[in-house]
PDB file of C-alpha atoms in Angstrom:
ATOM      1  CA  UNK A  26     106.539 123.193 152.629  1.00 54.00           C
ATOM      2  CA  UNK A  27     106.411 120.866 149.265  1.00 53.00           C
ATOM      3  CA  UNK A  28     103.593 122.791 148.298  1.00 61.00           C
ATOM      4  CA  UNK A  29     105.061 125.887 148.711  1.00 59.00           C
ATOM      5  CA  UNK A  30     108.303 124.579 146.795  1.00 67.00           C
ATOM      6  CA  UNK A  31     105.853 122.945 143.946  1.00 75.00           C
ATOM      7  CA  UNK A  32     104.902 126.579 143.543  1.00 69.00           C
ATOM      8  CA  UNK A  33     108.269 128.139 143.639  1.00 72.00           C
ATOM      9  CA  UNK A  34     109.080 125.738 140.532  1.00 77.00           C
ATOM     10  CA  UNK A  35     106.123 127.202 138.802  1.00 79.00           C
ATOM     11  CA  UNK A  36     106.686 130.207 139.362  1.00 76.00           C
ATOM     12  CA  UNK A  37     110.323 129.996 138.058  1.00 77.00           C
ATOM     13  CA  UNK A  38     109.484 128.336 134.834  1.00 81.00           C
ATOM     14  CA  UNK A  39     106.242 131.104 134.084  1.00 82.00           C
ATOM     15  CA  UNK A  40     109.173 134.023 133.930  1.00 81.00           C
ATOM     16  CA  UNK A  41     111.438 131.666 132.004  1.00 82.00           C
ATOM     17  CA  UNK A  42     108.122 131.026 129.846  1.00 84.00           C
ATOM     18  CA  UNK A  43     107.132 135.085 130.069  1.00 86.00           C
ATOM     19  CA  UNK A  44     110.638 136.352 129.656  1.00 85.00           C
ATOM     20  CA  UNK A  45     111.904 134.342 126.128  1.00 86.00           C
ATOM     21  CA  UNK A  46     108.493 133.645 124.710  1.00 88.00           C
ATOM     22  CA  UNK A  47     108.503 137.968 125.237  1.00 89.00           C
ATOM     23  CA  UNK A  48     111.836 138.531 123.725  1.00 88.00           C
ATOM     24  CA  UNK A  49     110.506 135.977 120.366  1.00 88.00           C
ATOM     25  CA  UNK A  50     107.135 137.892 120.249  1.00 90.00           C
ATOM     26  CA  UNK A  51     108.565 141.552 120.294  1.00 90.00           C
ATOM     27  CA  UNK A  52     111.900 140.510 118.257  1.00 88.00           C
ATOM     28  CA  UNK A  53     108.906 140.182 115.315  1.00 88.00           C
ATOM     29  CA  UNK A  54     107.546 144.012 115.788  1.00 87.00           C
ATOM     30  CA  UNK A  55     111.242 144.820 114.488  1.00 85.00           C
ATOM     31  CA  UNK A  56     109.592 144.376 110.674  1.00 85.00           C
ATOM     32  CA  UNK A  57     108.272 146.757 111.001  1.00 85.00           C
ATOM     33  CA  UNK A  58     110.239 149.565 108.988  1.00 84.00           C
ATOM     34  CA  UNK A  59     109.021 152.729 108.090  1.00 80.00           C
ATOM     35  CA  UNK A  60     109.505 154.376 104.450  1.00 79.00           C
ATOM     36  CA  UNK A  61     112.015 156.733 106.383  1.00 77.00           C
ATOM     37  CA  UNK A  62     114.174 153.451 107.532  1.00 78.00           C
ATOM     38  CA  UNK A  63     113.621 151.733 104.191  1.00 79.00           C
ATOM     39  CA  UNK A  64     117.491 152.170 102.845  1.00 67.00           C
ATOM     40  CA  UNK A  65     117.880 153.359  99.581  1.00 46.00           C
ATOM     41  CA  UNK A  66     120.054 150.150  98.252  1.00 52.00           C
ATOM     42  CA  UNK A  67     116.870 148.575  97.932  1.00 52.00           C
ATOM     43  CA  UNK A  68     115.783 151.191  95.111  1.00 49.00           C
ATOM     44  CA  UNK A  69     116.697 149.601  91.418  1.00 49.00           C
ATOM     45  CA  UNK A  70     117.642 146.051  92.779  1.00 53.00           C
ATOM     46  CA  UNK A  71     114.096 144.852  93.299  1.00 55.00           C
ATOM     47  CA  UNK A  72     111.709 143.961  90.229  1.00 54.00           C
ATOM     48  CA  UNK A  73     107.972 143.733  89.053  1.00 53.00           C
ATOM     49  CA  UNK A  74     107.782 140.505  86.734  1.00 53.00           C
ATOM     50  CA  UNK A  75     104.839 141.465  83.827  1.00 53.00           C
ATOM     51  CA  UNK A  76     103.117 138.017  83.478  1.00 52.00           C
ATOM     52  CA  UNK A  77     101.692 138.781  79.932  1.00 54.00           C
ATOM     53  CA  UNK A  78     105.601 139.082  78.730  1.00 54.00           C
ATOM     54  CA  UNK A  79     108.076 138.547  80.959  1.00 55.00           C
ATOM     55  CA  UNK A  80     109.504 141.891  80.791  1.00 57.00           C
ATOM     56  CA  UNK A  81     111.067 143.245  84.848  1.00 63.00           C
ATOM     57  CA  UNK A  82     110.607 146.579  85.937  1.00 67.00           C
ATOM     58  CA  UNK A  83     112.730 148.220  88.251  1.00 71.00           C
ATOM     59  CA  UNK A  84     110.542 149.095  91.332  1.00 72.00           C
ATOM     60  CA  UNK A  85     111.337 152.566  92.764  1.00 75.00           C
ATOM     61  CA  UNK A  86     112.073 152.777  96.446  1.00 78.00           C
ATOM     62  CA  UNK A  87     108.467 153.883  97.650  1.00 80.00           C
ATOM     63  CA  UNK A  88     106.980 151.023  95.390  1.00 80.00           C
ATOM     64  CA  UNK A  89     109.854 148.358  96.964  1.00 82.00           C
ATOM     65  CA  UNK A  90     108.825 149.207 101.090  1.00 84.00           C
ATOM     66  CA  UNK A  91     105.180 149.087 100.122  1.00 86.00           C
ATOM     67  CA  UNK A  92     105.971 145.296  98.266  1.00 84.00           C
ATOM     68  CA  UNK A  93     108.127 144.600 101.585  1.00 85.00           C
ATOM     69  CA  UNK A  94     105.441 146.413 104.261  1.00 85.00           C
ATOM     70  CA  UNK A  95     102.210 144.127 102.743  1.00 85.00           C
ATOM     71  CA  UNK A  96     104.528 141.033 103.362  1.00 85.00           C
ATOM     72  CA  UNK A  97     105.519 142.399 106.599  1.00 85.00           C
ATOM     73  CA  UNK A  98     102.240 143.190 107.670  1.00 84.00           C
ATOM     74  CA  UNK A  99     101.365 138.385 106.814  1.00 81.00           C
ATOM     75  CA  UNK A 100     103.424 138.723 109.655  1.00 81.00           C
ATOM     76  CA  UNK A 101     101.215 140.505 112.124  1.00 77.00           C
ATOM     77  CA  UNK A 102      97.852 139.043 110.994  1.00 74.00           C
ATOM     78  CA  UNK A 103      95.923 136.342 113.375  1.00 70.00           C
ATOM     79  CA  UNK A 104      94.596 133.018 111.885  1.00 66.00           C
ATOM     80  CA  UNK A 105      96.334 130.286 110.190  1.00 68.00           C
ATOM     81  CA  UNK A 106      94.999 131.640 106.437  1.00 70.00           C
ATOM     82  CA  UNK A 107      97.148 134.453 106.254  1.00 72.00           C
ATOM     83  CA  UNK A 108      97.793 135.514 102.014  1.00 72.00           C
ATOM     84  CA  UNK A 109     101.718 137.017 102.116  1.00 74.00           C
ATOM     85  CA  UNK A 110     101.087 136.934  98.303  1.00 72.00           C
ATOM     86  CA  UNK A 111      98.736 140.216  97.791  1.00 74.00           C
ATOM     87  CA  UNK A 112     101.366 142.800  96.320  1.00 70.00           C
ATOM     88  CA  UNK A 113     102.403 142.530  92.739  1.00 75.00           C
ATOM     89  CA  UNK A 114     105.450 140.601  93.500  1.00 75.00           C
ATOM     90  CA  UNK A 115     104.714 137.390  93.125  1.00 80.00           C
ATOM     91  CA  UNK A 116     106.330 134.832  96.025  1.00 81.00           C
ATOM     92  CA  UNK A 117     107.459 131.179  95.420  1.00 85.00           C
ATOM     93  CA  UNK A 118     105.799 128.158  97.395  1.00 86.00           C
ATOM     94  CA  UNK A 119     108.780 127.918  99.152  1.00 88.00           C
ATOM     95  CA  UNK A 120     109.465 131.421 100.581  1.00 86.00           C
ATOM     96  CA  UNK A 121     105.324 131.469 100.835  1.00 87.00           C
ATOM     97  CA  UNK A 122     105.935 128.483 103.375  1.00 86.00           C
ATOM     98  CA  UNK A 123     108.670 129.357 105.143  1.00 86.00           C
ATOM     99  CA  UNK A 124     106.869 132.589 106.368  1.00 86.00           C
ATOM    100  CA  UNK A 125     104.037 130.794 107.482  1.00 86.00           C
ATOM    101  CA  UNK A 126     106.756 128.397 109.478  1.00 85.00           C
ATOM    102  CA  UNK A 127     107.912 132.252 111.041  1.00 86.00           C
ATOM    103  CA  UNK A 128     104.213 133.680 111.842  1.00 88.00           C
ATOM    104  CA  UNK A 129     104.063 130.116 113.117  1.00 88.00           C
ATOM    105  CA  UNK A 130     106.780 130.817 115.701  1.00 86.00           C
ATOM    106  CA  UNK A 131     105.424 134.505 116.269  1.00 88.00           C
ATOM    107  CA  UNK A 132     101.584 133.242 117.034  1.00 89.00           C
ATOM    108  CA  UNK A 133     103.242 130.124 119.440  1.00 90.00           C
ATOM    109  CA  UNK A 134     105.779 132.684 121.297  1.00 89.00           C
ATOM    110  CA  UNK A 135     102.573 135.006 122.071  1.00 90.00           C
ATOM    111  CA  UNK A 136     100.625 132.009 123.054  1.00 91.00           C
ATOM    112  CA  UNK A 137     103.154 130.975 125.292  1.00 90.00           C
ATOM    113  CA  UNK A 138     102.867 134.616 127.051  1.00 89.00           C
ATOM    114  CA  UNK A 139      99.458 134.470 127.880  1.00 91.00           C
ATOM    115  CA  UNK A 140     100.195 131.127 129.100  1.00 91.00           C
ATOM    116  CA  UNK A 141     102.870 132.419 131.191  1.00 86.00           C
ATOM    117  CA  UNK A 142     100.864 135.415 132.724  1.00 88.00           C
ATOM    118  CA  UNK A 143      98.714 133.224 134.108  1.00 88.00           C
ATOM    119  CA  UNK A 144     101.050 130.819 135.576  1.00 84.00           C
ATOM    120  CA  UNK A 145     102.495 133.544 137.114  1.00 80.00           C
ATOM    121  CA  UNK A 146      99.443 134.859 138.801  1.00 84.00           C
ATOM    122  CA  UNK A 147      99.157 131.408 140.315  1.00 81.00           C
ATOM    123  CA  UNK A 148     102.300 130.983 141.357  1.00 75.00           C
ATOM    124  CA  UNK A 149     102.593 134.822 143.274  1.00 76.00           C
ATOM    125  CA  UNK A 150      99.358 133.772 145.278  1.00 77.00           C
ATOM    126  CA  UNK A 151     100.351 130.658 146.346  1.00 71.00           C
ATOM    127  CA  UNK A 152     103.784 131.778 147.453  1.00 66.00           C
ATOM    128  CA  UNK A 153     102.664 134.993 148.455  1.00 65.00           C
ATOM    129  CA  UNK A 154     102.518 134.667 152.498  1.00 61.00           C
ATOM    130  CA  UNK A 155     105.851 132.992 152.917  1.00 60.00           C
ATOM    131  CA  UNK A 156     107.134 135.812 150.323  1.00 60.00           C
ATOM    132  CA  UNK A 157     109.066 132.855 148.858  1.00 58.00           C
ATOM    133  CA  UNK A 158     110.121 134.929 145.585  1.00 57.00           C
ATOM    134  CA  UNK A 159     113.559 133.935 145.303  1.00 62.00           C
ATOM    135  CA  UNK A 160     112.239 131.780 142.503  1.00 60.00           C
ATOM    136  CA  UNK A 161     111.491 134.895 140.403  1.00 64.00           C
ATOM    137  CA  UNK A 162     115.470 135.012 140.127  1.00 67.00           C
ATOM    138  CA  UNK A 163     116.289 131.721 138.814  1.00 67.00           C
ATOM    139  CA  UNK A 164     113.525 132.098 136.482  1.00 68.00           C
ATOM    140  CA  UNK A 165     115.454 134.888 135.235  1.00 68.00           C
ATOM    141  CA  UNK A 166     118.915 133.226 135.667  1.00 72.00           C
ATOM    142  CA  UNK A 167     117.715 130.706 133.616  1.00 75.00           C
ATOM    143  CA  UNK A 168     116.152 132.557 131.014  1.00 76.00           C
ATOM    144  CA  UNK A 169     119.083 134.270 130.287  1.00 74.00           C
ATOM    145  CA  UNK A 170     121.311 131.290 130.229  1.00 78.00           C
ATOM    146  CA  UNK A 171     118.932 129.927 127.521  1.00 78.00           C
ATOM    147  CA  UNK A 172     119.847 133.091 126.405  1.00 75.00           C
ATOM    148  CA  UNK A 173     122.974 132.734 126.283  1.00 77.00           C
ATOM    149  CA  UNK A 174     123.017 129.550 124.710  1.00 81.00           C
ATOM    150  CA  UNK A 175     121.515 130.458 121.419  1.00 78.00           C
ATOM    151  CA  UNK A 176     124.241 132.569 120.884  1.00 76.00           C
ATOM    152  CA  UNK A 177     126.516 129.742 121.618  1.00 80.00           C
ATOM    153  CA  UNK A 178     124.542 128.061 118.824  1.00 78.00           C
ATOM    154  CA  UNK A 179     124.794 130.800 116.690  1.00 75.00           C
ATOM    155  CA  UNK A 180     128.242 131.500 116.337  1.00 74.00           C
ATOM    156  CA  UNK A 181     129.195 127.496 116.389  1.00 75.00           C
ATOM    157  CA  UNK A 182     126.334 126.167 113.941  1.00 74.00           C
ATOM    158  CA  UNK A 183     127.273 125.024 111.042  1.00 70.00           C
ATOM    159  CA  UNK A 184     123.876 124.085 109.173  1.00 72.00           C
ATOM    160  CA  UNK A 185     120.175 124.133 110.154  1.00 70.00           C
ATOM    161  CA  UNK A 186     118.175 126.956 111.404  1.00 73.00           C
ATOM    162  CA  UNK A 187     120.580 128.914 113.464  1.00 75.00           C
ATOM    163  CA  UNK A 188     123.078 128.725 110.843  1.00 79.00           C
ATOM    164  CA  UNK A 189     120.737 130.901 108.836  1.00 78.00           C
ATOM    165  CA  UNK A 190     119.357 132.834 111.617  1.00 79.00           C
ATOM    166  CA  UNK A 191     123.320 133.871 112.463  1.00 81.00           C
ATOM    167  CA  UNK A 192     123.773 134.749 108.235  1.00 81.00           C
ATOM    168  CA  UNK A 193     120.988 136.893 108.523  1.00 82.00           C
ATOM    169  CA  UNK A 194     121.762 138.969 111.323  1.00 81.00           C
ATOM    170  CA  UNK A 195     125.760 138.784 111.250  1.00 79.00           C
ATOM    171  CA  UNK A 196     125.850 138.768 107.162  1.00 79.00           C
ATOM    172  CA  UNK A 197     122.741 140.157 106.344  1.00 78.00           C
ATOM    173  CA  UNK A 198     122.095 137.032 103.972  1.00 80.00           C
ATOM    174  CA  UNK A 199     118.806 135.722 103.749  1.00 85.00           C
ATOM    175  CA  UNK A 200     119.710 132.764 100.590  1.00 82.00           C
ATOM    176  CA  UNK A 201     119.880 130.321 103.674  1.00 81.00           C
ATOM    177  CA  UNK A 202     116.371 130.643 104.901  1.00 82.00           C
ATOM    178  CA  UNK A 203     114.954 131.809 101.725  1.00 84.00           C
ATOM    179  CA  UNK A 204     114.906 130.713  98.327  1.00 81.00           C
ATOM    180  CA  UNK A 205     116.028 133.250  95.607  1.00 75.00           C
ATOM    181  CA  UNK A 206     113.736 132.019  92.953  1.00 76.00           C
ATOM    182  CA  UNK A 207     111.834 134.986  93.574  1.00 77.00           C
ATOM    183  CA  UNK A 208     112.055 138.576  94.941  1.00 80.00           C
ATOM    184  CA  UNK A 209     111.759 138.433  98.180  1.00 82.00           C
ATOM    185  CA  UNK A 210     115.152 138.241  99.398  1.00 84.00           C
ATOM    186  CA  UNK A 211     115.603 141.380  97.372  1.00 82.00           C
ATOM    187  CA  UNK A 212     113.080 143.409  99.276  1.00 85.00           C
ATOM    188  CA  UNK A 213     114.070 142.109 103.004  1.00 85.00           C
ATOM    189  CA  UNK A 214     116.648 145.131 104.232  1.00 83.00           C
ATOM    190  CA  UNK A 215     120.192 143.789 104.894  1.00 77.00           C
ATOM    191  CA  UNK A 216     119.818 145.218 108.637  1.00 82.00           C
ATOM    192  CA  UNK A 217     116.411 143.173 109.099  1.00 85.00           C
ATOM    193  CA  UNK A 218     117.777 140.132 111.164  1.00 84.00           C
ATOM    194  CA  UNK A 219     120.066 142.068 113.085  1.00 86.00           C
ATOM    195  CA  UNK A 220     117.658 144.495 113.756  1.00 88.00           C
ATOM    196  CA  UNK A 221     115.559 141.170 115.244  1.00 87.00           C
ATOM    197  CA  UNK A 222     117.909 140.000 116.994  1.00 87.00           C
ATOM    198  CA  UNK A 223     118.903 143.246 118.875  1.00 90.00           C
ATOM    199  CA  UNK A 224     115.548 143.438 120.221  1.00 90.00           C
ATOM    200  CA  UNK A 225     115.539 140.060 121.303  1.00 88.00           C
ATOM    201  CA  UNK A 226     118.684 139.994 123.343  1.00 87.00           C
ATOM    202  CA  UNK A 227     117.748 143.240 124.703  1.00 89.00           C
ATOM    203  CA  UNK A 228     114.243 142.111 126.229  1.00 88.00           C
ATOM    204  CA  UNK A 229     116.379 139.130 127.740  1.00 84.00           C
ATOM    205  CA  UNK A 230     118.559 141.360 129.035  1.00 85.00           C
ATOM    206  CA  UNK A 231     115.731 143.657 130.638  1.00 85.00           C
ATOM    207  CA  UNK A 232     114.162 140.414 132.059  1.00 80.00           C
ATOM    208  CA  UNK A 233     117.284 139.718 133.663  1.00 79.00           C
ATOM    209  CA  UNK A 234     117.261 143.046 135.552  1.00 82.00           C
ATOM    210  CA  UNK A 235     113.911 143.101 136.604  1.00 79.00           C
ATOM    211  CA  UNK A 236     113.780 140.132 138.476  1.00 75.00           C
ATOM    212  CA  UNK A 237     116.574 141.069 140.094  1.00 77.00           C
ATOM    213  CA  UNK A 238     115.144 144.244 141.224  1.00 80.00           C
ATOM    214  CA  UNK A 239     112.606 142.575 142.189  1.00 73.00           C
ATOM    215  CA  UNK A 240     114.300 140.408 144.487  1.00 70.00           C
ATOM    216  CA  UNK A 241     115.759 143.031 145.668  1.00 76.00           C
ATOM    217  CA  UNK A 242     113.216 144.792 146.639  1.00 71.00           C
ATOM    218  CA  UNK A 243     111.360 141.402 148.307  1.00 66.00           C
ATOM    219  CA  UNK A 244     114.516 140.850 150.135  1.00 65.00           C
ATOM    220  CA  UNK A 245     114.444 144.062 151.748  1.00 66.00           C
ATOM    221  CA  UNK A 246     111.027 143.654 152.578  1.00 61.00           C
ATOM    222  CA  UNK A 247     112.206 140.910 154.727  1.00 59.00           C
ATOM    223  CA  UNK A 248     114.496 142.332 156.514  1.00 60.00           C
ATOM    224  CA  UNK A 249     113.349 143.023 160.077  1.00 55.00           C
ATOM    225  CA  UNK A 250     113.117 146.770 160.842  1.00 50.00           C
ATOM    226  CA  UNK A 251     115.448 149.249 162.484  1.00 53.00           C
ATOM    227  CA  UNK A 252     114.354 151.299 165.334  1.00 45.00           C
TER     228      UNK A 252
END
């Protein structure tokens, strides 16, 4: 029976694993922002620094999402050698590094998934004569109470990185996290982090639900037949 417990305990913290590590990974695709969705504010507010004199240019709209898309698209590369700094605004060491830190988080969180999958393969074969999936619903429990506490941290923090994280998505203020030395912060849409962050409770909330239908449907499984 330990064995089949020790298993149960995997199995629980692979959909913990699968489930945030899921809602981190996809919360990312939300950069992705067509010229359609690229707002209009951004058109006049955002300029292209000539290096021979010093003299700004107002970008127009098409030329701002195409300065925000190649920055976006850092984000989606693979490898640790990843240039954000190939469109004609020029970015800061600072911002530069601070994306990295978020690709960083991106490349970990999809890591972490494959990790997970596998963990949960494991644990589903080991369990799988006893039909001991119960676990499957605390890992989901669980994953939405960790959840559940980053919004906790959101909405007390006071400093740090979910102090920014909740100015971004509640304020639409990126000066926390980035450095306004340069343009970026003017080419980042003000919906961006709440856009993020919508997508991320969302998959936690669809994790949630799924394990529960599927101990649902494992508990009636169980249930000895009526003739």
């Amino acid at each position: 029976m330990f064995k089949y417990r020790f298993f149960q305990v995997i199995l629980a913290i692979a959909v913990v694993m699968l489930i945030v590590s899921s809602a981190v990974f996809i919360s990312f695709q939300g950069v992705n922002i067509s010229e359609a969705e690229y707002t209009s504010e951004m058109t006049g507010r955002t300029f292209e620094t000539d290096e021979a004199d010093g003299s700004e240019t107002a970008l127009t709209e098409f030329e701002a999402w195409l300065e925000y898309s190649i920055i976006a698209d850092g984000l989606k590369e693979t490898g640790n050698n990843v240039d954000f700094d190939k469109g004609n605004v020029k970015l800061y060491d600072y911002n530069l590094t601070q994306l990295r830190q978020l690709k960083k988080v991106k490349d970990e969180a999809k890591r972490m998934m494959f990790l997970s999958v596998i963990l949960l393969i494991i644990g589903f074969l080991a369990v799988k004569k006893r039909r001991m999936y119960e676990c499957v619903v605390w890992g989901g429990v669980a994953a939405s109470v960790i959840g559940m506490v980053s919004l906790i941290l959101l909405a007390v923090s006071g400093s740090g990185i979910f102090y920014g994280v909740r100015e971004m998505v509640f304020k639409g203020r990126y000066d926390v996290f980035f450095s306004g030395d340069d343009r970026l912060i003017s080419l980042i849409p003000d919906n961006l982090g709440l856009r993020m962050f919508l997508i991320y409770t969302g998959v936690i909330l669809a994790g949630l639900v799924i394990t529960i239908i599927v101990r649902l449907i494992s508990w009636r499984k169980t249930q000895p037949h009526k003739f």
